[in-house]
PDB file of C-alpha atoms and ligand atoms in Angstrom:
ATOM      1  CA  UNK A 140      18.143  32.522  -4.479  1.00 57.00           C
ATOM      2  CA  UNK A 141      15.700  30.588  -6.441  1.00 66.00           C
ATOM      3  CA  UNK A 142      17.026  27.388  -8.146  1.00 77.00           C
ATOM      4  CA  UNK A 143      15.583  25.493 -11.195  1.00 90.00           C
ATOM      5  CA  UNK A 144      16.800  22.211 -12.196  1.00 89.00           C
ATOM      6  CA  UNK A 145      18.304  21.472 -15.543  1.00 94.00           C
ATOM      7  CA  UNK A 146      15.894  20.172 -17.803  1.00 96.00           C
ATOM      8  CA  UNK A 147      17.501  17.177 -19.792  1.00 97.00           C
ATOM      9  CA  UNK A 148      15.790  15.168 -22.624  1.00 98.00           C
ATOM     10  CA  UNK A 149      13.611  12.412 -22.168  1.00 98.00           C
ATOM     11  CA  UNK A 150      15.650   9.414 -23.325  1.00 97.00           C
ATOM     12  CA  UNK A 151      14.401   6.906 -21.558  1.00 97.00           C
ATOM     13  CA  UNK A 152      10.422   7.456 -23.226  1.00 98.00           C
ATOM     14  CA  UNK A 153       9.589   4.557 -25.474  1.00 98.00           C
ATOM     15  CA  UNK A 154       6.945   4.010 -27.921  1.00 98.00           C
ATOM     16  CA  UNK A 155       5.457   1.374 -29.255  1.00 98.00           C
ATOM     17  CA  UNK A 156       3.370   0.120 -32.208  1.00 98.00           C
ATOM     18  CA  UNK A 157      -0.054   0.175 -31.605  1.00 98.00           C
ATOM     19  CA  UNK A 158      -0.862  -4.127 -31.874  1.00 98.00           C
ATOM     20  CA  UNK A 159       2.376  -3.899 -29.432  1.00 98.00           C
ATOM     21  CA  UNK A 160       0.681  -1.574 -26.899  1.00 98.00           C
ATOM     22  CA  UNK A 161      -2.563  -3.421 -27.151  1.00 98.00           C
ATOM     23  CA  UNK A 162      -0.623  -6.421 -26.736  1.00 98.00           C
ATOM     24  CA  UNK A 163       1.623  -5.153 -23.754  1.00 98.00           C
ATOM     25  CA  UNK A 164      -1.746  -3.866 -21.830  1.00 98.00           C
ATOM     26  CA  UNK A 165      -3.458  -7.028 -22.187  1.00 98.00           C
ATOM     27  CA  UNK A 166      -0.779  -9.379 -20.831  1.00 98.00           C
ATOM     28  CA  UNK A 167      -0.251  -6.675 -17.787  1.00 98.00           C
ATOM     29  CA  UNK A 168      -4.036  -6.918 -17.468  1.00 98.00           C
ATOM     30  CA  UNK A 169      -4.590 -10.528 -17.395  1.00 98.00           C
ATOM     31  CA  UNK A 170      -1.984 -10.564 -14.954  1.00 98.00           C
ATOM     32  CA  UNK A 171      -3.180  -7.916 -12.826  1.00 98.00           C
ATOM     33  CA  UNK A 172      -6.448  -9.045 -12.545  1.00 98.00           C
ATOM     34  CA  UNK A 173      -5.948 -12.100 -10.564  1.00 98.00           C
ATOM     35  CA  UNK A 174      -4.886 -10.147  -8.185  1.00 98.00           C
ATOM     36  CA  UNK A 175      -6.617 -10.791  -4.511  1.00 98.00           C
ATOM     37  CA  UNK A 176      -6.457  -9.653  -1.108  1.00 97.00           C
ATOM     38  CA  UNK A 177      -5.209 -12.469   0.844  1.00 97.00           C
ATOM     39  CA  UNK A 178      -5.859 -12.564   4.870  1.00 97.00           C
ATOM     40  CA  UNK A 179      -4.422 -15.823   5.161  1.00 98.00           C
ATOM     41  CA  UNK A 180      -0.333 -16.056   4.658  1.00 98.00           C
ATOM     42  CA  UNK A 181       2.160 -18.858   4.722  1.00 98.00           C
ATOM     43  CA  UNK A 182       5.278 -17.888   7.228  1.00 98.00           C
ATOM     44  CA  UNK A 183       7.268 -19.075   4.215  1.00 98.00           C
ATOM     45  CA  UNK A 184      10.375 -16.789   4.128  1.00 98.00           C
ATOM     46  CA  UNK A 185      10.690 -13.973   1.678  1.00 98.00           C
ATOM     47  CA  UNK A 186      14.535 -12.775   0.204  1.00 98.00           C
ATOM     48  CA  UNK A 187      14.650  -9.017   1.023  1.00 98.00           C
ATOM     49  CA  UNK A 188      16.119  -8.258  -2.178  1.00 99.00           C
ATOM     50  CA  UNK A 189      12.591  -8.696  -3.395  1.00 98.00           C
ATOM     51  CA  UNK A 190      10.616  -6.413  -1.483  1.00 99.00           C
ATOM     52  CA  UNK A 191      13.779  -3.681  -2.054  1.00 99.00           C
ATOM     53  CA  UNK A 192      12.965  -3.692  -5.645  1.00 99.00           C
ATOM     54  CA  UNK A 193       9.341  -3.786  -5.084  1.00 99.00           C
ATOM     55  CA  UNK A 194       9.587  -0.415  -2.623  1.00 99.00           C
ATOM     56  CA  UNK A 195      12.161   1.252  -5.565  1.00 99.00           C
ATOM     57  CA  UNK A 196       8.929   1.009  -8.108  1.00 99.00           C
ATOM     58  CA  UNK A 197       6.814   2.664  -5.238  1.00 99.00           C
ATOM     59  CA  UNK A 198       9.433   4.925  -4.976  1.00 98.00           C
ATOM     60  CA  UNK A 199       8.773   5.756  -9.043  1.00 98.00           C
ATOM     61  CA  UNK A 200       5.128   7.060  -8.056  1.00 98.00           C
ATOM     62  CA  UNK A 201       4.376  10.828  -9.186  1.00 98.00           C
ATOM     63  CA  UNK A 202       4.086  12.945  -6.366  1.00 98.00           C
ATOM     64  CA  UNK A 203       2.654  16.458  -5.360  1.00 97.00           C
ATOM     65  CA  UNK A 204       6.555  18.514  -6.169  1.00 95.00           C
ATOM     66  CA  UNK A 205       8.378  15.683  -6.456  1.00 96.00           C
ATOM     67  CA  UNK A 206       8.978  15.900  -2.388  1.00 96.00           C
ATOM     68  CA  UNK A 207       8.062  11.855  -2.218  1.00 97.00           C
ATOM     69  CA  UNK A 208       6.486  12.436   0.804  1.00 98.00           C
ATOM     70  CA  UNK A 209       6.216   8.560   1.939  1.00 98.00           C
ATOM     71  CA  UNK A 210       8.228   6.198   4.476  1.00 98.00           C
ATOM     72  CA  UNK A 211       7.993   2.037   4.537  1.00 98.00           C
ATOM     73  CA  UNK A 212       9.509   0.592   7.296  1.00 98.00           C
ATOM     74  CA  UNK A 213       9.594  -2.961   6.576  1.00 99.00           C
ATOM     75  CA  UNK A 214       9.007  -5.601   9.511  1.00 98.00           C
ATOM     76  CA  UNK A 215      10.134  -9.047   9.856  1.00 98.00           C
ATOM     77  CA  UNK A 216      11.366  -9.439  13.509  1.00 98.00           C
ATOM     78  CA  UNK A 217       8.940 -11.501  15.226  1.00 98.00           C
ATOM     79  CA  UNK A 218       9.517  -9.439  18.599  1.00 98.00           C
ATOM     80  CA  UNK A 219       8.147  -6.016  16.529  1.00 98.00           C
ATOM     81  CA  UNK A 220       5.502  -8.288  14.722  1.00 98.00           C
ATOM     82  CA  UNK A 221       4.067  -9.414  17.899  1.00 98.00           C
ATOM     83  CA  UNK A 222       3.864  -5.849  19.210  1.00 98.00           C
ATOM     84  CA  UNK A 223       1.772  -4.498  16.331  1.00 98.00           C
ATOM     85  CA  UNK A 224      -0.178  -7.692  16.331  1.00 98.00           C
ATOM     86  CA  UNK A 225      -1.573  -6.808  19.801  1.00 97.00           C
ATOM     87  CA  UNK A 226      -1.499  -2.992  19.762  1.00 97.00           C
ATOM     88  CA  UNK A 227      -3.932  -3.818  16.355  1.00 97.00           C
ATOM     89  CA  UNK A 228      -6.127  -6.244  17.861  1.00 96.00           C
ATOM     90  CA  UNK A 229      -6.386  -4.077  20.933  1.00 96.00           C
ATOM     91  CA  UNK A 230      -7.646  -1.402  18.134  1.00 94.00           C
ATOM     92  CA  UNK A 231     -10.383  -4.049  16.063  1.00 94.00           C
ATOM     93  CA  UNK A 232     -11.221  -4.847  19.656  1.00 95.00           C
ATOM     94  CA  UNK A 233     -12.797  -1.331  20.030  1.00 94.00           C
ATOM     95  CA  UNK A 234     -13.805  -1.224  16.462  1.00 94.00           C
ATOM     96  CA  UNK A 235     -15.961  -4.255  16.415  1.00 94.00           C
ATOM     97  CA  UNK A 236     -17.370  -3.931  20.072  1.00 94.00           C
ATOM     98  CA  UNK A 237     -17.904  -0.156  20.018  1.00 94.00           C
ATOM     99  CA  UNK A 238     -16.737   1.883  16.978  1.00 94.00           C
ATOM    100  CA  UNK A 239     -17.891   0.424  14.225  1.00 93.00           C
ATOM    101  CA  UNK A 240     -21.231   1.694  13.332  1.00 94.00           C
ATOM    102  CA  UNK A 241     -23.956  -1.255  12.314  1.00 94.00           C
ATOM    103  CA  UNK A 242     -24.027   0.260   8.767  1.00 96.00           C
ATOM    104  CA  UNK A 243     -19.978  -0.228   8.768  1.00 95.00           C
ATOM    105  CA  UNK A 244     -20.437  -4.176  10.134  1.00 95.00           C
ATOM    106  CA  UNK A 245     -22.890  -4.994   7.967  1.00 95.00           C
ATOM    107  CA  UNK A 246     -20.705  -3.958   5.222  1.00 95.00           C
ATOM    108  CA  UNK A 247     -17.657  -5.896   6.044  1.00 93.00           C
ATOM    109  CA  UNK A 248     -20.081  -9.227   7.169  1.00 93.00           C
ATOM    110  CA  UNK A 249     -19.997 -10.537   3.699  1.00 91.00           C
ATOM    111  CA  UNK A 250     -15.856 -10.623   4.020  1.00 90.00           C
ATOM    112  CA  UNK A 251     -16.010 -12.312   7.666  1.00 89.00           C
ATOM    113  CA  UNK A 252     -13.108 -10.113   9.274  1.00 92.00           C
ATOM    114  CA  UNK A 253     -12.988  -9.950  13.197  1.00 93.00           C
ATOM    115  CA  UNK A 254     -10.496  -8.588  15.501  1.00 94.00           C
ATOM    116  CA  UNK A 255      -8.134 -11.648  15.642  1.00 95.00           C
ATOM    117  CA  UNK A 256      -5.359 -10.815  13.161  1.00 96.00           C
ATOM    118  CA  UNK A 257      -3.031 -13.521  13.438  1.00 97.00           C
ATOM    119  CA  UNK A 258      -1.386 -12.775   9.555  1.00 98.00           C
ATOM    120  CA  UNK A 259       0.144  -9.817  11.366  1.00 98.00           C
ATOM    121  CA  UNK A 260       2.411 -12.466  12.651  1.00 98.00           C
ATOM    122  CA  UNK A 261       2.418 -15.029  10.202  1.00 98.00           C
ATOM    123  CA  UNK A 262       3.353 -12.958   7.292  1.00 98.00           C
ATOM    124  CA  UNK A 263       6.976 -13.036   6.891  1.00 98.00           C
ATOM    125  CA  UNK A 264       6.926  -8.869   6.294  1.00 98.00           C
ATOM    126  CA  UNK A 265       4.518  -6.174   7.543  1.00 98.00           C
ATOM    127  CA  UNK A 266       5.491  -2.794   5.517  1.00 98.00           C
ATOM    128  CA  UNK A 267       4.325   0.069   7.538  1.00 98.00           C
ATOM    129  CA  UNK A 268       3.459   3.084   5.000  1.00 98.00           C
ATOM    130  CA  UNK A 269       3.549   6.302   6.373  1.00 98.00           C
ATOM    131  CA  UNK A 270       2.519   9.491   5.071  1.00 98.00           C
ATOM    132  CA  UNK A 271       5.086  12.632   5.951  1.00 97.00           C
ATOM    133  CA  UNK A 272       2.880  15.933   5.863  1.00 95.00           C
ATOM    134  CA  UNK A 273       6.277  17.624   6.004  1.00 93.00           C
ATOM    135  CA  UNK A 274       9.665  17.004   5.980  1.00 91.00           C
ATOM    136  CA  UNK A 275      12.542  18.775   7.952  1.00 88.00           C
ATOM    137  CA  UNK A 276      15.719  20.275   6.430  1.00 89.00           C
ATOM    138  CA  UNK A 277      19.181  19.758   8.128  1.00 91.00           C
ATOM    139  CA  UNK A 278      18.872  23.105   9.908  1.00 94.00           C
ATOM    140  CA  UNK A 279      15.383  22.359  10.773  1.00 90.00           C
ATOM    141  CA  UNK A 280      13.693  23.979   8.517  1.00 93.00           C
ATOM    142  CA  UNK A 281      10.036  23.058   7.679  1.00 93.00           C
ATOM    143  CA  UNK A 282       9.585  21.998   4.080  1.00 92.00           C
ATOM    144  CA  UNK A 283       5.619  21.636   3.561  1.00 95.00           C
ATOM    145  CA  UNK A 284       4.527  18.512   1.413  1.00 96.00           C
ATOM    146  CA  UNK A 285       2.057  19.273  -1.476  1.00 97.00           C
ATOM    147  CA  UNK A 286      -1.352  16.139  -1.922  1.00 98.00           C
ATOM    148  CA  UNK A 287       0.872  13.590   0.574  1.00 98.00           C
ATOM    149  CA  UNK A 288      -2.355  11.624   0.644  1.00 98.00           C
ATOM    150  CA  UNK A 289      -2.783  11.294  -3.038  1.00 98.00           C
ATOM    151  CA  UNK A 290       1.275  11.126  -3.640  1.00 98.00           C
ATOM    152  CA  UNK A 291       1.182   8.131  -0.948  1.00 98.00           C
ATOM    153  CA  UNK A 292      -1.826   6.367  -2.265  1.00 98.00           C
ATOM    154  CA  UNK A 293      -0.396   6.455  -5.558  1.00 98.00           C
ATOM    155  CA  UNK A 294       2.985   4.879  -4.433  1.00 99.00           C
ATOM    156  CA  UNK A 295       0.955   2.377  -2.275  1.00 98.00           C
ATOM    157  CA  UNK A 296      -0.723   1.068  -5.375  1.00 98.00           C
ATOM    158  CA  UNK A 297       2.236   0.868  -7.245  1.00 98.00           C
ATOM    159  CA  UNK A 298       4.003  -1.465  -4.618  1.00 99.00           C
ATOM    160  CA  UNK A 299       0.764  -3.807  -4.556  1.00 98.00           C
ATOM    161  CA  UNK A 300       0.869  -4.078  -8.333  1.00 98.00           C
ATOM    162  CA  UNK A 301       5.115  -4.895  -8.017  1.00 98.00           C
ATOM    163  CA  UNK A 302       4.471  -7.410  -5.299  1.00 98.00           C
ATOM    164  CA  UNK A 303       1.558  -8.912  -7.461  1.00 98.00           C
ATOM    165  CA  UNK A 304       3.667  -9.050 -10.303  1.00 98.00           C
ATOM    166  CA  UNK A 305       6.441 -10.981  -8.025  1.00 98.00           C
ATOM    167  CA  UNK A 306       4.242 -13.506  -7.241  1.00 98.00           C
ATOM    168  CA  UNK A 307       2.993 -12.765  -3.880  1.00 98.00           C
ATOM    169  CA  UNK A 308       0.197 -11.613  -1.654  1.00 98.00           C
ATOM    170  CA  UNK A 309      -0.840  -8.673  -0.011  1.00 98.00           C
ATOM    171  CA  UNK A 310      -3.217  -7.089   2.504  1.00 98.00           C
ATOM    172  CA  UNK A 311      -4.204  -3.667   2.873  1.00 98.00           C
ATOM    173  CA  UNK A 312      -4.182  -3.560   6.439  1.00 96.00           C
ATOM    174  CA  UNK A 313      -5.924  -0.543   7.995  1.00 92.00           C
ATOM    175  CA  UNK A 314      -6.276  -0.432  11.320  1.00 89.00           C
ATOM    176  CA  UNK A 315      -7.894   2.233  13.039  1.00 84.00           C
ATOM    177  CA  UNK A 316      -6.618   3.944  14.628  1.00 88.00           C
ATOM    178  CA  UNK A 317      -3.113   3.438  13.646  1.00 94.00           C
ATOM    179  CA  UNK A 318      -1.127   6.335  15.921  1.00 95.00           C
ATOM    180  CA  UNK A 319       1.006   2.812  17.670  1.00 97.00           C
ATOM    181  CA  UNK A 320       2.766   2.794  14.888  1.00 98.00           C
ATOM    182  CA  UNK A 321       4.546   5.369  14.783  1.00 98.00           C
ATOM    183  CA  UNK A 322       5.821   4.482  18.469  1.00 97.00           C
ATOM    184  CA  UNK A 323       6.446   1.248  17.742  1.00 98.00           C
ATOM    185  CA  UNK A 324       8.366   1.665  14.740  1.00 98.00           C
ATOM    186  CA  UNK A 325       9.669   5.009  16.567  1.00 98.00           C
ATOM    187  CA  UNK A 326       8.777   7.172  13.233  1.00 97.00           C
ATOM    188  CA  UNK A 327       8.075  10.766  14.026  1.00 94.00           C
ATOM    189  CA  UNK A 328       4.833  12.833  14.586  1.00 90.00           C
ATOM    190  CA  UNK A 329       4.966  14.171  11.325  1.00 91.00           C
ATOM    191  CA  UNK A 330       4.384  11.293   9.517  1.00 95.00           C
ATOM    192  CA  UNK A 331       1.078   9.855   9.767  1.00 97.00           C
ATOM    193  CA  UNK A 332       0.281   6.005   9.750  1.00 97.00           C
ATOM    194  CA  UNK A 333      -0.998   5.599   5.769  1.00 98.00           C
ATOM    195  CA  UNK A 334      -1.665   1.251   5.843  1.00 97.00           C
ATOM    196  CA  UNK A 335      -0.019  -1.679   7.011  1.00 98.00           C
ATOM    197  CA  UNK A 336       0.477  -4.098   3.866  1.00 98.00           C
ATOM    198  CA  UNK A 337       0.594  -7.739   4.915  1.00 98.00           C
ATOM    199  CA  UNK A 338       2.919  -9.282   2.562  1.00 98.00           C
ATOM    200  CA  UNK A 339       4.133 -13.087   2.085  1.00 98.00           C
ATOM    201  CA  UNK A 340       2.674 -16.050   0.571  1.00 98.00           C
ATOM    202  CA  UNK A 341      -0.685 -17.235   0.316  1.00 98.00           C
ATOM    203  CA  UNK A 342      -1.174 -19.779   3.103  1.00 98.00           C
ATOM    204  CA  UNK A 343      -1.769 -23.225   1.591  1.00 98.00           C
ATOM    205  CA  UNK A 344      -5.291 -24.173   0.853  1.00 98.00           C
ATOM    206  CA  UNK A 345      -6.372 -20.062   1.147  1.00 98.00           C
ATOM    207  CA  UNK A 346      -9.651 -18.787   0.253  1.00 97.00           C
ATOM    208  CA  UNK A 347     -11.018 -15.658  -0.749  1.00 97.00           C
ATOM    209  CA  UNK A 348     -14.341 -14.179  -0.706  1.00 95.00           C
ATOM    210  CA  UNK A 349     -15.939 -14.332  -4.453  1.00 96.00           C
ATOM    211  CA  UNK A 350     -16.584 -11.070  -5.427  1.00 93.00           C
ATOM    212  CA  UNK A 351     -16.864  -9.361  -8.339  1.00 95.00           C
ATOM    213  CA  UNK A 352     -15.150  -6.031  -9.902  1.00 97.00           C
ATOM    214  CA  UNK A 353     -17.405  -3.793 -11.625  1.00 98.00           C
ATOM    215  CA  UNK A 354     -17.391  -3.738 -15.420  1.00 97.00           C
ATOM    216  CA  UNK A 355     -15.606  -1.155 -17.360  1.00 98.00           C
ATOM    217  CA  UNK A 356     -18.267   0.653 -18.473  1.00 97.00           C
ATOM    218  CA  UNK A 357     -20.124   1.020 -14.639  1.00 98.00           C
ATOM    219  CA  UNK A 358     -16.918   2.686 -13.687  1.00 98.00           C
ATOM    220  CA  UNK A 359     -15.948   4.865 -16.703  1.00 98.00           C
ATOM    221  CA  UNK A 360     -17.458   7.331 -18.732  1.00 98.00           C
ATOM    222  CA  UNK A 361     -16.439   8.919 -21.994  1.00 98.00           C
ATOM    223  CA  UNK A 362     -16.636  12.518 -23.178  1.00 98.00           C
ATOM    224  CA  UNK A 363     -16.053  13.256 -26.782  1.00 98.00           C
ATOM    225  CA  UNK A 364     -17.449  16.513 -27.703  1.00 96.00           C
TER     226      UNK A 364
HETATM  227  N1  IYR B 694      -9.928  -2.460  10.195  1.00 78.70           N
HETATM  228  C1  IYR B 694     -10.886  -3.546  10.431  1.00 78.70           C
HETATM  229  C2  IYR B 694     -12.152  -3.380   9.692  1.00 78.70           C
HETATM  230  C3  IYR B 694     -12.118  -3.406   8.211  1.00 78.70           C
HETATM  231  C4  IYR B 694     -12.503  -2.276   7.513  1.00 78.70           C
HETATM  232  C5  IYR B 694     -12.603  -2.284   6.151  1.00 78.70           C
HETATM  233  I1  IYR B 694     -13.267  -0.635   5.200  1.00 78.70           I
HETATM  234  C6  IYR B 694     -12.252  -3.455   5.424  1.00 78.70           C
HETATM  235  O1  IYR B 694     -12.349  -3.457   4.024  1.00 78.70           O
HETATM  236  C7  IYR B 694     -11.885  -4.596   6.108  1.00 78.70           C
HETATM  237  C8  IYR B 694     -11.826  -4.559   7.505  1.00 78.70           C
HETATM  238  C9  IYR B 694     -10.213  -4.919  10.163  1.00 78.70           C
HETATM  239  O2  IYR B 694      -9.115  -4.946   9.620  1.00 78.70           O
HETATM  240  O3  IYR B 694     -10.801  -5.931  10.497  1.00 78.70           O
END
């Protein structure tokens, strides 16, 4: 039998006057544009309750059938921290010795990164994102999942912009690859390993590399006609 949902009226829409939108946007983007990628964190603790709200505006993200096909497990036990940290540096060992082609470490010289990773310890959480291609019903039936990758990116971003907005730092963490994750964190094979996000407080006295973001209009273009 094929079910639809009720359709119910969409209350909670606002709109607002246009010197209010303009206004809105431009405080959001002033804010969200001092946003930086931090790869040096204080171990300064974090309440929980803050990364739970953070991970329910991920959870708002569009996805591909509304089948939310993302996990986060959230880390902060230094025994499971530890584990990752080696498991990834065993990884960026290979990467930067072997893997990496010379056009790939020429790319990332500018930014300095190496295999030592000690953030993945410092950082008071590491949130594991994982991607589920499918899901399972009760009775074990297969349910396929419809643009995961583009459904979990999009819920990714949102939980960098919430963190952002509460104040703290992140770091896309991708390391490659990532299948000891999903042992470690005992997630099934059906999810894949999406990022690790590095998440805390900027360590005192931080730095970040200066670079730039390109200009509106190398990024966007307009069609009118
Ligand atoms: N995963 C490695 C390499 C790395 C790759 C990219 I693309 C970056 O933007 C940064 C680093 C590491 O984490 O060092």
């Amino acid at each position: 039998m094929k079910k639809t949902f009720p359709f119910i009226p969409l209350d909670n829409y606002r709109e607002y006057p246009l010197e209010e939108m303009r206004e809105r946007l431009a405080d959001f983007y002033a804010d969200v544009s001092r946003r930086r990628t931090v790869r040096e964190f204080s171990p300064r603790p974090v309440p929980i309750d803050i990364i739970e709200t953070a991970l329910r505006i991920a959870g708002t993200a569009p996805s591909g059938a509304n089948l939310q096909p993302w996990h986060f497990v959230v880390v902060s036990g230094a025994k499971t921290k530890r584990r990752i940290r080696e498991a990834a540096e065993a990884e960026e060992r290979e990467f930067y010795q072997h893997r990496a082609s010379a056009e790939w470490l020429a790319a990332l010289e500018p930014l300095g990164t190496d295999s030592e990773k000690p953030f993945l310890e410092t950082a008071p959480y590491l949130i594991a994102v994982f991607l589920q291609k499918y899901s399972k019903l009760p009775d074990g039936q297969k349910v396929k999942h419809y643009y995961p990758s583009e459904s979990t990116g999009l819920a990714t971003g949102m939980l960098i912009t919430a963190l952002h907005r509460a104040g703290l730092a992140c770091l896309t963490h991708t390391p490659s690859p990532m299948k000891f994750l999903n042992e470690i964190l005992d997630r099934p094979l059906t999810e894949r390993p999406f990022l690790l996000l590095v998440t805390g407080y900027p360590a005192d006295g931080a730095t970040v590399p200066d670079i730039h973001r390109k200009s509106l209009r190398d990024y966007v273009s307009f069609v009118t006609d």
